[in-house]
Short mmCIF file of C-alpha atoms and ligand atoms in Angstrom, two decimals:
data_model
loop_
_atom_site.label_atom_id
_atom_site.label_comp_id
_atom_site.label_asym_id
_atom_site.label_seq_id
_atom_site.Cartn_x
_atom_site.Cartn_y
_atom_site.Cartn_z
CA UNK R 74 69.48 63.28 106.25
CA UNK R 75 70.70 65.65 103.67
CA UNK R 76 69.88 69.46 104.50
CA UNK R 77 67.37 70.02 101.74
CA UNK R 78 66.63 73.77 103.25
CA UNK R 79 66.30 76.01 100.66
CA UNK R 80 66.99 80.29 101.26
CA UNK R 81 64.00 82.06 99.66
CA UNK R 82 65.53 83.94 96.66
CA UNK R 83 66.67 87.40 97.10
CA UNK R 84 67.02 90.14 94.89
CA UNK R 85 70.87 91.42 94.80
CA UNK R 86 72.67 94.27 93.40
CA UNK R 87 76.27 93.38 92.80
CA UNK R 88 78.79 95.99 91.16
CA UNK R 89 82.46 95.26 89.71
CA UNK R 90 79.98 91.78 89.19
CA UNK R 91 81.88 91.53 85.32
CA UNK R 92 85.34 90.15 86.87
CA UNK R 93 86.71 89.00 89.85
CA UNK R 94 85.49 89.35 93.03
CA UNK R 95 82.32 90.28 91.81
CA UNK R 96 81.88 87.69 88.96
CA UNK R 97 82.77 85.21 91.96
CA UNK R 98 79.74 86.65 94.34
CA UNK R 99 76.99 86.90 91.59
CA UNK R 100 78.19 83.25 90.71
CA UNK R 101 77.97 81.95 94.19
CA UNK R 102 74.16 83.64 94.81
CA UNK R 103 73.08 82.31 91.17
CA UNK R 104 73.71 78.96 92.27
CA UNK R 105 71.66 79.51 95.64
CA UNK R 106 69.10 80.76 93.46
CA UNK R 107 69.12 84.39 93.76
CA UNK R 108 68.44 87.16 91.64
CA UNK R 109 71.31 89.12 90.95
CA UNK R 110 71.91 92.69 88.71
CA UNK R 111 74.79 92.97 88.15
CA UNK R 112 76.39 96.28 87.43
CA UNK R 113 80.20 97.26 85.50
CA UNK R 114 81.35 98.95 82.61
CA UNK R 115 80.79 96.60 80.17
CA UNK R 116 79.02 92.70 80.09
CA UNK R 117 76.43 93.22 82.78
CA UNK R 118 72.72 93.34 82.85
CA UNK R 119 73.26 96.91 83.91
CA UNK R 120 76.21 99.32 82.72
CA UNK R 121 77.20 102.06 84.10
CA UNK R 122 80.75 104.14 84.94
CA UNK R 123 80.22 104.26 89.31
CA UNK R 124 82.83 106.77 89.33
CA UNK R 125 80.71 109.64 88.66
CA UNK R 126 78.09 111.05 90.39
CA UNK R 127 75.78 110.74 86.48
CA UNK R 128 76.87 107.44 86.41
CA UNK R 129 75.76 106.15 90.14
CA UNK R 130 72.16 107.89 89.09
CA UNK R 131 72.18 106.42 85.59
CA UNK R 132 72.52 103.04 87.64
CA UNK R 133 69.66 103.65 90.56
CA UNK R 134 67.10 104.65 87.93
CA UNK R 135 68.00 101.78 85.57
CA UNK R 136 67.63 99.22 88.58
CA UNK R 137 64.62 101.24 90.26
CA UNK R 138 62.93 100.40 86.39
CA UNK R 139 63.92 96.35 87.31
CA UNK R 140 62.79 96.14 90.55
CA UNK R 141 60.92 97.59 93.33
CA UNK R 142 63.25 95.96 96.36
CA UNK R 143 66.79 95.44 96.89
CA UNK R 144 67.68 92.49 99.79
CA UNK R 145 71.54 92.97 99.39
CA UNK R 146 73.87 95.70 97.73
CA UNK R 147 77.16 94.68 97.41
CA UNK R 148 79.50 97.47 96.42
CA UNK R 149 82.09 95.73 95.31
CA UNK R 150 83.38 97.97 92.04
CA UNK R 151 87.19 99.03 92.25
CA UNK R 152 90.30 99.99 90.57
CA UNK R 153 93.85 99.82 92.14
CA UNK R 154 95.46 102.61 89.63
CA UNK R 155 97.51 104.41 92.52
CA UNK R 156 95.64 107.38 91.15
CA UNK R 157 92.57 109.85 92.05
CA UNK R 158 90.28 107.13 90.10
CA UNK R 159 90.38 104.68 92.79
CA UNK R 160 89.26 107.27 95.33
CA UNK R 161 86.24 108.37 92.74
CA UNK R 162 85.62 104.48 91.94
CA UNK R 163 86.34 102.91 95.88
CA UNK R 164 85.15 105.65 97.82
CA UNK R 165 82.79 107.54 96.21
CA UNK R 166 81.34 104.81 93.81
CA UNK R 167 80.82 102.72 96.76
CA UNK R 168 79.14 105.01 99.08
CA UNK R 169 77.02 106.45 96.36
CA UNK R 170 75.82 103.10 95.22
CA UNK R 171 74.74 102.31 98.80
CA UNK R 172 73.06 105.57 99.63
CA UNK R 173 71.36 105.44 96.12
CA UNK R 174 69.59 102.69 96.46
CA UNK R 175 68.85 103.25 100.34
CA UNK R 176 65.30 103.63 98.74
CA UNK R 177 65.08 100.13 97.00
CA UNK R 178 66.78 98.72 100.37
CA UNK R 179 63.72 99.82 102.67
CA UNK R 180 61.60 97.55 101.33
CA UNK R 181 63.37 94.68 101.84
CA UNK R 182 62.50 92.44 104.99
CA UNK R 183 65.97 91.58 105.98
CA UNK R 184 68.43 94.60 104.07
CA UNK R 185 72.04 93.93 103.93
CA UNK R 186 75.01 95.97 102.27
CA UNK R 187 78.38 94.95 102.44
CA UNK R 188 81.05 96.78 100.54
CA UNK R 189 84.51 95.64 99.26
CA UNK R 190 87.47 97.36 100.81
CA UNK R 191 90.82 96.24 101.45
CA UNK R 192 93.65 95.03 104.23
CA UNK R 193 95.28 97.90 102.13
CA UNK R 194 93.50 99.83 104.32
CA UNK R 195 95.57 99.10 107.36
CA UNK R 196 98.74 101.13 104.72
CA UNK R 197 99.85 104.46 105.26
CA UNK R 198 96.92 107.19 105.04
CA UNK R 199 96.96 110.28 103.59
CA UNK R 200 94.79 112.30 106.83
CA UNK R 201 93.88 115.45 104.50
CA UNK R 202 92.84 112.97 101.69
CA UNK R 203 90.60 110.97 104.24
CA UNK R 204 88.79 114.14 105.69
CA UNK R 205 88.10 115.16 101.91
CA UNK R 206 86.67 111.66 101.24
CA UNK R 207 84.97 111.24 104.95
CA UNK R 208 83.41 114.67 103.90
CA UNK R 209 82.06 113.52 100.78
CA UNK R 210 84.26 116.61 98.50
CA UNK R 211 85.09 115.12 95.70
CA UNK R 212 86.78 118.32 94.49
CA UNK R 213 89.16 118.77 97.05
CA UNK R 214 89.91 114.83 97.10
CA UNK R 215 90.53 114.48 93.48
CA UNK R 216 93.02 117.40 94.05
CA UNK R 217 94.72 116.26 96.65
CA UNK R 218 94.92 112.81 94.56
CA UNK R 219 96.35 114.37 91.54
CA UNK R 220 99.14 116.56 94.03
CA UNK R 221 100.31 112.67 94.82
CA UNK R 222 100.40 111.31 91.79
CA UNK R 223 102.68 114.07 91.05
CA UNK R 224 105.05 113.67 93.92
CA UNK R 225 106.04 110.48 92.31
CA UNK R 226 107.56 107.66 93.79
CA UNK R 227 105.09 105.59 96.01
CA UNK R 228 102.61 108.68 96.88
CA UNK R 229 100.36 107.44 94.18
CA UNK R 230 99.50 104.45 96.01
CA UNK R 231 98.09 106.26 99.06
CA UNK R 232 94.61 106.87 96.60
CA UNK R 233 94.43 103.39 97.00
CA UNK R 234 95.42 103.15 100.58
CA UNK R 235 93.24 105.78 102.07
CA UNK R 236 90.08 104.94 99.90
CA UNK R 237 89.98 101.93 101.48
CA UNK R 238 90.70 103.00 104.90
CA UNK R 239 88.05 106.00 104.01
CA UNK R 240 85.48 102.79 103.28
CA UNK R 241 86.24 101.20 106.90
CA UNK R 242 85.78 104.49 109.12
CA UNK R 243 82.24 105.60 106.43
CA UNK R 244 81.17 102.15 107.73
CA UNK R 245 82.29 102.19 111.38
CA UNK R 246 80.81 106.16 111.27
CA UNK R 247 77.25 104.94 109.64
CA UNK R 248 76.47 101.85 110.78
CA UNK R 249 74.59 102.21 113.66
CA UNK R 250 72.76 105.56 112.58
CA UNK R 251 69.20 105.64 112.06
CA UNK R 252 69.41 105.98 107.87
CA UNK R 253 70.97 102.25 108.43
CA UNK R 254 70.91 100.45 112.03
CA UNK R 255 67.32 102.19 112.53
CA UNK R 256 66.27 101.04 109.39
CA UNK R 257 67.20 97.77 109.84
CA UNK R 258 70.38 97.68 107.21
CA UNK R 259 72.95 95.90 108.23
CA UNK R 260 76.21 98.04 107.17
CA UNK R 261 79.06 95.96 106.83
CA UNK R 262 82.49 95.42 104.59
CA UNK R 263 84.99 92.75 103.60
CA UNK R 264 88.69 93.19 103.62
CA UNK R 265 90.90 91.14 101.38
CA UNK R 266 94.23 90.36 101.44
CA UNK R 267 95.95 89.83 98.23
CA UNK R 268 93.67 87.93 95.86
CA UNK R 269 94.40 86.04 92.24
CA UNK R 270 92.10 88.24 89.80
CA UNK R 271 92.82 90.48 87.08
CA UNK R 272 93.47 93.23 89.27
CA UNK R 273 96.40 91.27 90.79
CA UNK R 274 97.38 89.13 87.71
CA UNK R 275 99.84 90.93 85.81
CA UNK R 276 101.42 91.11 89.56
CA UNK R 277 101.65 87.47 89.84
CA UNK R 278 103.07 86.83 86.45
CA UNK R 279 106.76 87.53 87.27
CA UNK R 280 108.79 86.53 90.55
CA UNK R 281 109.68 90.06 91.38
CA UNK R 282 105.46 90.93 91.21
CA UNK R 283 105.59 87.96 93.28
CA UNK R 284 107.80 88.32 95.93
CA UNK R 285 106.51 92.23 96.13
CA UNK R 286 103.18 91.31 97.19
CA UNK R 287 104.40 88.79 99.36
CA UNK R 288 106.49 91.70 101.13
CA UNK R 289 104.06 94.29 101.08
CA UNK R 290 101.14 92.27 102.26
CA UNK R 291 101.83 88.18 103.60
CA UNK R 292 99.25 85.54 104.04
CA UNK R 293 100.61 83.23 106.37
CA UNK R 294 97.47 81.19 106.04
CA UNK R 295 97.48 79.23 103.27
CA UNK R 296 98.63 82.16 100.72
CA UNK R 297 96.97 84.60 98.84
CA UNK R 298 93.37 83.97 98.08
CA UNK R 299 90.65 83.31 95.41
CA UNK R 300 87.76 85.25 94.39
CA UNK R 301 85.50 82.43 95.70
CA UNK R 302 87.34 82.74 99.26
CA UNK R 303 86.31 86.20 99.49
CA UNK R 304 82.50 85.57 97.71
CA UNK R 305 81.99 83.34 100.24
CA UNK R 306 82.46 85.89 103.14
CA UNK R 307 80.57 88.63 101.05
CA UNK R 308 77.37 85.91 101.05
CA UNK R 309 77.11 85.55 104.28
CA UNK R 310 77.37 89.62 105.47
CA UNK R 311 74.62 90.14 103.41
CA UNK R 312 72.83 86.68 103.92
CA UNK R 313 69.56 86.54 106.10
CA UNK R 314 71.50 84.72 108.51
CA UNK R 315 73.90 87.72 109.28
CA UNK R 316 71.21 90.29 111.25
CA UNK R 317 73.19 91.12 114.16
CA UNK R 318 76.48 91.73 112.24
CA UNK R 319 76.92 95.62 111.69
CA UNK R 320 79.83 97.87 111.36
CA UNK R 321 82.12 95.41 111.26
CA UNK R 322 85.30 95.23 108.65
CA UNK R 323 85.84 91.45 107.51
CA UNK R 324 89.52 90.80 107.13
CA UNK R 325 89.68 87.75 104.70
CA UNK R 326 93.50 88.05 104.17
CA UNK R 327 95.02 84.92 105.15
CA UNK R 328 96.17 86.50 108.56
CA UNK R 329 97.65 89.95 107.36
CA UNK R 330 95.57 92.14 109.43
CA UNK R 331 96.40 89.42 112.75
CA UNK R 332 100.17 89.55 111.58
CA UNK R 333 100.19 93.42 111.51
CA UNK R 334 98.30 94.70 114.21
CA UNK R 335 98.86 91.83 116.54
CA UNK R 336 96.09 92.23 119.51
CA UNK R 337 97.02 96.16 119.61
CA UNK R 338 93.18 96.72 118.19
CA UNK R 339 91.48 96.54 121.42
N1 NAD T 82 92.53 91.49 93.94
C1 NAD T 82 92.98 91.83 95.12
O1 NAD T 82 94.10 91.42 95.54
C2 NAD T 82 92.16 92.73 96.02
C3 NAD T 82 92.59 92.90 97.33
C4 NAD T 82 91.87 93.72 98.19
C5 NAD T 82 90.73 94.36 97.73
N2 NAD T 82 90.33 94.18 96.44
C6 NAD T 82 89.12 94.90 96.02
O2 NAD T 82 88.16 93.99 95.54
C7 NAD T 82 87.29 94.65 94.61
C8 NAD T 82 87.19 93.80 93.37
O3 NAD T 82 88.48 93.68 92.79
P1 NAD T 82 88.94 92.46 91.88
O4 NAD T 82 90.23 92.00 92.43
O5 NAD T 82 87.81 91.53 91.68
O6 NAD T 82 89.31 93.27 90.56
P2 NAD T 82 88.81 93.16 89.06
O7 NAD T 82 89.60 94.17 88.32
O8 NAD T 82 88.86 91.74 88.61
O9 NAD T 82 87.27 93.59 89.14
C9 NAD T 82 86.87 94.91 89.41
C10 NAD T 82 85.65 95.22 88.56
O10 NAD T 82 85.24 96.56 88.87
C11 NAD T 82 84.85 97.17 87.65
N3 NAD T 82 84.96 98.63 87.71
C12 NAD T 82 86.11 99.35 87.81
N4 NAD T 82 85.84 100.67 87.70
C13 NAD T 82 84.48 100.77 87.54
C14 NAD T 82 83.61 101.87 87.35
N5 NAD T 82 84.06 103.13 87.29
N6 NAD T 82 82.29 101.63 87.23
C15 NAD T 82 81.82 100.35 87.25
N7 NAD T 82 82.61 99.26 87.41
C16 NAD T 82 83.92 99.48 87.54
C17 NAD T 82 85.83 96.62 86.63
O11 NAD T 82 85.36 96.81 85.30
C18 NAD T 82 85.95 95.17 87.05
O12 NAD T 82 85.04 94.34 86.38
C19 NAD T 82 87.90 96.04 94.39
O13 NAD T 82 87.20 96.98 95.16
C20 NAD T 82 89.32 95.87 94.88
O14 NAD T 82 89.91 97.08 95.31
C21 NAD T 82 91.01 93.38 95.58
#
């Protein structure tokens, strides 16, 4: 007998939902019959610049006016610019969207969040960078960013690298707190490898962008992934069917994480 189940529709906040990963999610909930807002800069039901603290507000009353409950928020929005806008965009875009519509979340019978960071975030840290982010100063990060960019060379890319890892301890810090476990949110993220999307494309166009990714980050399994791989893994964190999944950091990354920190994680 074919499974003719059908998931009662959900309402779902998706950001970044105008390319890439994001497109790939809000596709994949559309065609389970969902209701997803999406949220970017440009060619969404909902527009709005997440890397300011105006912008993230703009966005929670604009989706407070479309609906009264959230089921899912998947902070997904990101830029990989080696510069202080991926720790405003990654970071504090991310966390801002979640907390922001904490509100709309509460009245949802089974609330999920799951936010997109990285297997970038197992890269070299900057510490003071991290405590700025972890501490929510914005000032004090975005300075620290800019003293990187300036040191030249690869410094730039630890924005990148510690937003993400910033993302993985907010989560592993918040998840079981009452705002979020005692509410009944299940707090989770995703961690990609290296994905084919815009972000990565210009990347993959040449054989030296190729064989740098495959250097700085392998996937033994299979090679790098698609946006659907990493959709898929996004739907089911913040499907009903995930309830007793919290605080946990999803590596989809065709083995990087296994490769690099063998079983020295436990
Ligand atoms: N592509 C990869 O290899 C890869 C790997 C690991 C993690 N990620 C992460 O996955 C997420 C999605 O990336 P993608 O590969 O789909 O990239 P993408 O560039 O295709 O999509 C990112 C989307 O975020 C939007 N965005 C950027 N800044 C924004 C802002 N200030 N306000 C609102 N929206 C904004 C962009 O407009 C874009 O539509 C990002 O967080 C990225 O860091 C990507």
């Amino acid at each position: 007998m074919p499974n003719t189940e059908v998931a009662a529709p959900r309402v779902y906040v998706v950001t970044g939902a105008g390319s890439g990963i994001g497109q790939a999610t809000a596709a994949q909930l559309i065609e389970e019959g969902h209701r997803v807002i999406g949220v970017d800069l440009k060619n969404t039901e909902v527009v709005a610049d997440l890397s300011t603290e105006e912008g993230i507000a703009g966005m929670v009353e604009e989706i407070t006016q479309l609906t009264s409950v959230v089921d899912g928020v998947i902070a997904n929005a990101g830029t990989s610019l080696q510069a202080p806008m991926d720790v405003a965009i990654n970071f504090f875009g991310a966390v801002g969207t979640v907390e922001g519509l904490l509100p709309l979340l509460n009245q949802s019978d089974a609330p999920r969040v799951c936010i997109t960071t990285s297997a970038a975030s197992l890269h070299p840290a900057h510490d003071d960078l991290l405590e700025a982010m972890l501490n929510g100063d914005r000032a004090t990060a975005a300075a620290i960013g800019e003293q990187l960019v300036a040191a030249g060379g690869m410094a730039g890319y630890l924005n990148y690298s510690s937003s993400k890892q910033a993302v993985a301890r907010w989560i592993r810090r918040n998840a079981t707190t009452e705002r979020f476990a005692g509410a009944g949110i299940s707090l989770n993220a995703v961690a990609p490898g290296v994905v084919i999307t815009p972000m990565t494309e210009q990347l993959f166009a040449t054989e030296e962008g190729r064989q740098q990714m495959e250097q700085g980050m392998p996937s033994p399994l299979n090679g790098p992934a698609r946006a659907e791989d990493i959709a898929a893994a996004i739907c089911f964190l913040t499907s009903t069917a995930a309830g007793k999944v919290t605080g946990q950091v999803l590596f989809v990354d065709s083995g990087y994480d296994a490769l690099t920190r063998g079983d020295s994680s436990w």
